[in-house]
PDB file of N, CA and C in Angstrom:
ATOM      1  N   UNK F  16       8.695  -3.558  12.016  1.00 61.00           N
ATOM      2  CA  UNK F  16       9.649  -2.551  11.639  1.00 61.00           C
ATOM      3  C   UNK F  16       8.938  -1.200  11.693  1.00 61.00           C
ATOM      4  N   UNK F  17       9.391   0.090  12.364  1.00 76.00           N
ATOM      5  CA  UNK F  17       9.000   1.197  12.265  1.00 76.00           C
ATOM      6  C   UNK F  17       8.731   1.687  11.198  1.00 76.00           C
ATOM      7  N   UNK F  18       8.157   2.728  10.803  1.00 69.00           N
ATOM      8  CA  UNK F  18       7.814   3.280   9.764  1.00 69.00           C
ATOM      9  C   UNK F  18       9.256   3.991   8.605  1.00 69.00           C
ATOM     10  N   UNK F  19       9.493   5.054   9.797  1.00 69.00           N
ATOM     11  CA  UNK F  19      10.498   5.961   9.637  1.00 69.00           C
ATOM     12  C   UNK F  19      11.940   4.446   9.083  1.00 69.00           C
ATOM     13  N   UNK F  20      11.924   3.190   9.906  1.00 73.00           N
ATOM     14  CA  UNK F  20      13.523   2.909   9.015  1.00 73.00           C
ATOM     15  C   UNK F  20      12.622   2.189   7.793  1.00 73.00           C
ATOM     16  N   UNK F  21      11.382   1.845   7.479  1.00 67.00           N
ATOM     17  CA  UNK F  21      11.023   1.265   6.187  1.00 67.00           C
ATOM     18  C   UNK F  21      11.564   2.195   5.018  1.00 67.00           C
ATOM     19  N   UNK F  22      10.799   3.572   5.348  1.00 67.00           N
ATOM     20  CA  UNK F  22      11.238   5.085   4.680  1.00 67.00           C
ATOM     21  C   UNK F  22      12.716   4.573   4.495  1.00 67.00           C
ATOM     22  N   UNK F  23      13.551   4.762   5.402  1.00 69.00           N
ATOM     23  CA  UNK F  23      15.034   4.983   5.311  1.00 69.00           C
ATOM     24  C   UNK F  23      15.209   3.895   4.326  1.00 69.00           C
ATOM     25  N   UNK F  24      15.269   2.618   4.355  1.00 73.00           N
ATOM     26  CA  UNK F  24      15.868   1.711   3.679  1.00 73.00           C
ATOM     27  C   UNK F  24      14.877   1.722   1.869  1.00 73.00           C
ATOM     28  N   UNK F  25      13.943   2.249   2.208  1.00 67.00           N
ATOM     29  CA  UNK F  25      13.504   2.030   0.752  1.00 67.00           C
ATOM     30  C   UNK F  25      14.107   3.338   0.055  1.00 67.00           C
ATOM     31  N   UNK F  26      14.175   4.573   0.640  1.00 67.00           N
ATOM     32  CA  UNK F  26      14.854   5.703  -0.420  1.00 67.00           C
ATOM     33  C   UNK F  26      16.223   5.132  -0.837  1.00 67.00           C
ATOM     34  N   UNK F  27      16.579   4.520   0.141  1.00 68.00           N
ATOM     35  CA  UNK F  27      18.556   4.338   0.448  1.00 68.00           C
ATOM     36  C   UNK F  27      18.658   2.922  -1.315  1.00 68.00           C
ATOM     37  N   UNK F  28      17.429   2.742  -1.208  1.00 70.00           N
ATOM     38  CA  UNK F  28      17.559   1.099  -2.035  1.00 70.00           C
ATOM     39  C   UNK F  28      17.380   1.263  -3.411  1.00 70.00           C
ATOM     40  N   UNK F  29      15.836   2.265  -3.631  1.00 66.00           N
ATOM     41  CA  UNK F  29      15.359   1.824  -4.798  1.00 66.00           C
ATOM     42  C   UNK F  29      15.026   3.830  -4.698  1.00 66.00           C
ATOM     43  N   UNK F  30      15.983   4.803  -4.401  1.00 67.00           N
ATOM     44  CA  UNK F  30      15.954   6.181  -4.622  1.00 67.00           C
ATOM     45  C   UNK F  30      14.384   6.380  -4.833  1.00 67.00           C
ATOM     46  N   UNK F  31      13.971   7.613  -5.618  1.00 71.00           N
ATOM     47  CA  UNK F  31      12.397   8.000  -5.308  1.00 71.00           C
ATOM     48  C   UNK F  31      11.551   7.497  -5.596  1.00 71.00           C
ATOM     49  N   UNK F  32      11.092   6.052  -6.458  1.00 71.00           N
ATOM     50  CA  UNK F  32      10.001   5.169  -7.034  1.00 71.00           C
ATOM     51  C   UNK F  32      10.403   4.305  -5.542  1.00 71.00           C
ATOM     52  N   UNK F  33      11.301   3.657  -4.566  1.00 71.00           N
ATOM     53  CA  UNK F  33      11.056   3.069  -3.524  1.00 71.00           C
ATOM     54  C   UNK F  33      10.018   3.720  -2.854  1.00 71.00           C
ATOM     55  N   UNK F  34      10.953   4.977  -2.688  1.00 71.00           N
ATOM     56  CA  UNK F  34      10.228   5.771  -1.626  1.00 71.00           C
ATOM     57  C   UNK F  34       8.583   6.287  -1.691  1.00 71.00           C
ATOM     58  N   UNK F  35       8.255   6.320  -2.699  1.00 73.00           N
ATOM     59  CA  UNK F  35       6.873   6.732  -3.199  1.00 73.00           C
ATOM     60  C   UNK F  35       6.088   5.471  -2.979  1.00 73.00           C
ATOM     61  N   UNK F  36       6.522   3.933  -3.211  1.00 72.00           N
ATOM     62  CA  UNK F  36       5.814   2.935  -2.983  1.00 72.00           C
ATOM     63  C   UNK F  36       5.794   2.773  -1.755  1.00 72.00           C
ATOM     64  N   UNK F  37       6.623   2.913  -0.834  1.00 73.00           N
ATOM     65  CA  UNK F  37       6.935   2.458   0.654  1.00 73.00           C
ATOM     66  C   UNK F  37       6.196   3.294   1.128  1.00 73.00           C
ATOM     67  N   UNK F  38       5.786   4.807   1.134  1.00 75.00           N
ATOM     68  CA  UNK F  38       4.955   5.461   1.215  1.00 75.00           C
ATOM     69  C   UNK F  38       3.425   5.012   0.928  1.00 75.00           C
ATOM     70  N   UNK F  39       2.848   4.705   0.037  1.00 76.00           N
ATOM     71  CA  UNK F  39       2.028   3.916   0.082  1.00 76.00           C
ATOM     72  C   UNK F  39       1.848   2.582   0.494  1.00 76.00           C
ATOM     73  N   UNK F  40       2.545   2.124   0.158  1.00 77.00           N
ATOM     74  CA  UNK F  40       2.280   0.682   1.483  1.00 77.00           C
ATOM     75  C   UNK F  40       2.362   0.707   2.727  1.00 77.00           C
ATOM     76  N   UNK F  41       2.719   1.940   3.343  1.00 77.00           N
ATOM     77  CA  UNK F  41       2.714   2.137   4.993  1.00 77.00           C
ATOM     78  C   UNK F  41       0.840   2.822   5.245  1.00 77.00           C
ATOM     79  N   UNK F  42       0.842   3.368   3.953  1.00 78.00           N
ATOM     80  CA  UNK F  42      -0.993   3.897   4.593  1.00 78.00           C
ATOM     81  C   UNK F  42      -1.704   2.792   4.027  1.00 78.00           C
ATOM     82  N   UNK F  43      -1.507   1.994   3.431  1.00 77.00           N
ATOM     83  CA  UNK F  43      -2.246   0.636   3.008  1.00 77.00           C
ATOM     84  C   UNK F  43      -2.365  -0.191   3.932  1.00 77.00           C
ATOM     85  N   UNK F  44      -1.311  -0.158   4.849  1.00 79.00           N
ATOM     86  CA  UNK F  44      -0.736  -1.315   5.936  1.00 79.00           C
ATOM     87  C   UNK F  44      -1.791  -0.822   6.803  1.00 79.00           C
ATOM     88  N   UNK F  45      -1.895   0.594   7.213  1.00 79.00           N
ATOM     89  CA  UNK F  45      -2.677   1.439   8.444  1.00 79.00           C
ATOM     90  C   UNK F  45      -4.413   1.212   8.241  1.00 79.00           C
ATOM     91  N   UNK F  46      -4.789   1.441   6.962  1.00 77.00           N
ATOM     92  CA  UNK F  46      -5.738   0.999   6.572  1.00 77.00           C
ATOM     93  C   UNK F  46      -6.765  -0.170   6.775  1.00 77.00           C
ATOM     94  N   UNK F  47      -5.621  -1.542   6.458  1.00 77.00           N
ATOM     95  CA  UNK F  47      -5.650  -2.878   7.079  1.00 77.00           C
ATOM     96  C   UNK F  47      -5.824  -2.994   8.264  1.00 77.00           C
ATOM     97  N   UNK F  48      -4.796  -1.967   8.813  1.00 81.00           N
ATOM     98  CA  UNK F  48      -4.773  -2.643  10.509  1.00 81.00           C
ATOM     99  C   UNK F  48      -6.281  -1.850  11.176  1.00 81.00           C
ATOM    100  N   UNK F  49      -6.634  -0.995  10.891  1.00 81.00           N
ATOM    101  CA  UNK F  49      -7.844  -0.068  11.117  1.00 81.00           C
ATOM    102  C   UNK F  49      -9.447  -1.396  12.033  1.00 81.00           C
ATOM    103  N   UNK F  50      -9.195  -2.796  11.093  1.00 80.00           N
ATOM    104  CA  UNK F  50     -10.040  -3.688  11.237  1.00 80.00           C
ATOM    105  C   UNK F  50     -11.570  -3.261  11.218  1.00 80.00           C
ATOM    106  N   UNK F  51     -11.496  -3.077   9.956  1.00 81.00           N
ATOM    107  CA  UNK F  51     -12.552  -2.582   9.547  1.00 81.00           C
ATOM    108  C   UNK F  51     -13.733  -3.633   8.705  1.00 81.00           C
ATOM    109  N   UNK F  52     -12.970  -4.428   8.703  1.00 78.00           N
ATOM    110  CA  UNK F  52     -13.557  -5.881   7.539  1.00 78.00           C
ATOM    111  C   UNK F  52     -14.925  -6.660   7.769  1.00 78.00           C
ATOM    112  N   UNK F  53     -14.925  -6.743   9.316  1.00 82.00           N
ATOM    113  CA  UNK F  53     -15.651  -7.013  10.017  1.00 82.00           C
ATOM    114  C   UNK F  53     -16.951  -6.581   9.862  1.00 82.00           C
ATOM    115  N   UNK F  54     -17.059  -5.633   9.629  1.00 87.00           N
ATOM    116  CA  UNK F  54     -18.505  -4.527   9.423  1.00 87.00           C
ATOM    117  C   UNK F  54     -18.832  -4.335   8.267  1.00 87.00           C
ATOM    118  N   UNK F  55     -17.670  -4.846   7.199  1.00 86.00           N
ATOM    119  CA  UNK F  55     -18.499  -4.789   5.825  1.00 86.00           C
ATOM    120  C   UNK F  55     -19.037  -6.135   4.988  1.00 86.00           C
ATOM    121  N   UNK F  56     -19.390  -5.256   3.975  1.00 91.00           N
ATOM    122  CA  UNK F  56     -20.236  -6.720   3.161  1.00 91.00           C
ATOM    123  C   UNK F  56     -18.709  -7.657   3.215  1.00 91.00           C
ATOM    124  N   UNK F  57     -19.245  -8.451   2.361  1.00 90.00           N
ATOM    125  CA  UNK F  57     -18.232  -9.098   1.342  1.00 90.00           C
ATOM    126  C   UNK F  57     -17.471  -8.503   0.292  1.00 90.00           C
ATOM    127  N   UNK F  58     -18.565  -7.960  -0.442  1.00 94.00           N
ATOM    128  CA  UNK F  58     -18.521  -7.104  -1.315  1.00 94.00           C
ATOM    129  C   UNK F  58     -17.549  -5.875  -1.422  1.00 94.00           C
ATOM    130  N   UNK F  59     -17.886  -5.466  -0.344  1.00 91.00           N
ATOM    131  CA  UNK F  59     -17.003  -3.877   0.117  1.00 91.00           C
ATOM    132  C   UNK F  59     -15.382  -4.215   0.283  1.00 91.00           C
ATOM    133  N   UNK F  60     -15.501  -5.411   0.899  1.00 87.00           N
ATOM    134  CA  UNK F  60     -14.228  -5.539   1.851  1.00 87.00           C
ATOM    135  C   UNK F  60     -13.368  -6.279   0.341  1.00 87.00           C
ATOM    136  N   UNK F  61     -13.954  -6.841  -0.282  1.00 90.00           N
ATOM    137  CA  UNK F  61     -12.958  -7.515  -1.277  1.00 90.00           C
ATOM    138  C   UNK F  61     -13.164  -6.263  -2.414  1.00 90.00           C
ATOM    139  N   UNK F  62     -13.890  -5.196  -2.909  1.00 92.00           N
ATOM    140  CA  UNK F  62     -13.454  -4.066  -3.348  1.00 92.00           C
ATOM    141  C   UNK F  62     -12.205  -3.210  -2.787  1.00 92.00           C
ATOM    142  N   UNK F  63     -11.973  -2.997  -1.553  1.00 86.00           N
ATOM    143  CA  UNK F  63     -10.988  -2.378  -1.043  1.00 86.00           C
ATOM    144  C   UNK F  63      -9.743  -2.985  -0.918  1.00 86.00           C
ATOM    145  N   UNK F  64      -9.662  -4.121  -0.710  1.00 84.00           N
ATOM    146  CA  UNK F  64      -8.420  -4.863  -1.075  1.00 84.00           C
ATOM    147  C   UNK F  64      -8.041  -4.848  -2.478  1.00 84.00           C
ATOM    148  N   UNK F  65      -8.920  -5.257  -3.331  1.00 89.00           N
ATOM    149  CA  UNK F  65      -8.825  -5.248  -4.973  1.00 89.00           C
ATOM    150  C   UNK F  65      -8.287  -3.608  -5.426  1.00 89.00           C
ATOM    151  N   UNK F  66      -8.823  -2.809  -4.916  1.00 88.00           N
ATOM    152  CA  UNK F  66      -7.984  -1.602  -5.289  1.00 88.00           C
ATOM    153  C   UNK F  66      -6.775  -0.970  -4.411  1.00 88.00           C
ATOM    154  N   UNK F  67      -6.594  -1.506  -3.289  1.00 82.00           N
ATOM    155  CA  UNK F  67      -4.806  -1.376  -2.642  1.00 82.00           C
ATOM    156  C   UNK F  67      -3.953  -2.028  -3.544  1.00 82.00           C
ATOM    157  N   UNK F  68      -4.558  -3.666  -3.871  1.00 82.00           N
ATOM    158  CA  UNK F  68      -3.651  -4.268  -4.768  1.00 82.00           C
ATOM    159  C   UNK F  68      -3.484  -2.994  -6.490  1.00 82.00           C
ATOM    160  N   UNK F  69      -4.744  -3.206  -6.754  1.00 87.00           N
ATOM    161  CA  UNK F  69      -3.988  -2.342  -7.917  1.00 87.00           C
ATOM    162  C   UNK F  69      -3.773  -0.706  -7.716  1.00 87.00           C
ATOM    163  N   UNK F  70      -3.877   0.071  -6.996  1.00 83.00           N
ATOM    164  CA  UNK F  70      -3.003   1.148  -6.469  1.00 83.00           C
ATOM    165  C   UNK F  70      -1.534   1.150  -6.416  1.00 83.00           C
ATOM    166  N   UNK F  71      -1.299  -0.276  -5.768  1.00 78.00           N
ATOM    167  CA  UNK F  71       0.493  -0.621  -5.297  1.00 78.00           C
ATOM    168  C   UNK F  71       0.891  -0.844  -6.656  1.00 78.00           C
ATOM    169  N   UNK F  72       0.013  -1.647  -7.470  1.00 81.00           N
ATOM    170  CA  UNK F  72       0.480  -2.067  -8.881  1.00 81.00           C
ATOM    171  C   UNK F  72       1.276  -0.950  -9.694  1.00 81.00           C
ATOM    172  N   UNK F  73       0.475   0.181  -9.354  1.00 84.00           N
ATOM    173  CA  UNK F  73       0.196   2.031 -10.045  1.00 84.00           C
ATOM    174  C   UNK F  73       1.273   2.677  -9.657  1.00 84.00           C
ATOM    175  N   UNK F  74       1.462   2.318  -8.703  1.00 78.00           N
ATOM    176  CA  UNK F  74       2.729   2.790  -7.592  1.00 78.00           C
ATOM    177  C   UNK F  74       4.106   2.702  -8.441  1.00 78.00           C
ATOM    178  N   UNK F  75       3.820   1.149  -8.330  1.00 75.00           N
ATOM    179  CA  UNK F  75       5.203   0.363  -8.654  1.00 75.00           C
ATOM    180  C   UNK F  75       5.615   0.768  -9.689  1.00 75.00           C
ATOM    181  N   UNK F  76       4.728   0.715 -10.788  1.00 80.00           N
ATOM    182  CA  UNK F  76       4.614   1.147 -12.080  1.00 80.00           C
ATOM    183  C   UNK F  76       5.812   2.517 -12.421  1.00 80.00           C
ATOM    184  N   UNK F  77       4.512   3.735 -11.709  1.00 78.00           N
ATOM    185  CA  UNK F  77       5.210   5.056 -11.380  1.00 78.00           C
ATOM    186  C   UNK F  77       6.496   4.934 -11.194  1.00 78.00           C
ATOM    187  N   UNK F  78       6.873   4.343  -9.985  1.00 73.00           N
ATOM    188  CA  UNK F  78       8.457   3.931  -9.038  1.00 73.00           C
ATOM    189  C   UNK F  78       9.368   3.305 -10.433  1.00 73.00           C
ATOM    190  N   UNK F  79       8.852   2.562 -11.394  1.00 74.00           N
ATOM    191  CA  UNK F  79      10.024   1.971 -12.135  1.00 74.00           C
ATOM    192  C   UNK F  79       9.756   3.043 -13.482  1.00 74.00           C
ATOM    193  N   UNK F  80       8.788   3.806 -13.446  1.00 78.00           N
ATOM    194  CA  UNK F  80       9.175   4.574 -14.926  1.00 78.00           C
ATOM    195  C   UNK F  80      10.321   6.091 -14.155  1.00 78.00           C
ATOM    196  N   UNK F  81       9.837   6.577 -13.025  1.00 73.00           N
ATOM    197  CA  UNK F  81      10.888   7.403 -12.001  1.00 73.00           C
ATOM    198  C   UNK F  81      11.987   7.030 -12.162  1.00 73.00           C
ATOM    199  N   UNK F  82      12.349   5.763 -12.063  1.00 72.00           N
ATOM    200  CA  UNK F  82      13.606   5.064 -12.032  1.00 72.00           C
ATOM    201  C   UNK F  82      14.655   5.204 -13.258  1.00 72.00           C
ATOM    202  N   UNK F  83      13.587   4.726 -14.344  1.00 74.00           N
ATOM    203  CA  UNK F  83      14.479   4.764 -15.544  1.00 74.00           C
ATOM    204  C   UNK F  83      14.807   6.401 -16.009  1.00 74.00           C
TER     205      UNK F  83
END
């Protein structure tokens, strides 16, 4: 799925806490795809995942206190 209709359908769904998460999960996604994993420790590479996951967590968070 393109970027631009992820954008569209997450403002259209879940108004500005979608849109702020979908926003971050599209540079999280870019990040990933970068294939960068390869070249790091163990260490590194499961630090950087461990903080996308709790970033999105932060996100979400944000997105449902926006909401209410």
């Amino acid at each position: 799925m393109e970027v631009s209709k992820i954008l569209q359908v997450a403002a259209g769904t879940a108004s500005v806490g979608g849109l702020a998460l979908a926003v971050f999960l599209v540079l999280c996604r870019d990040i990933v795809r970068k294939n960068i994993f390869p070249n790091l420790t163990r260490q590194h590479a499961f630090q950087i995942i461990r903080l996308i996951v709790v970033l999105a967590f932060c996100a979400s968070l944000a997105g449902l206190a926006a909401w209410v």
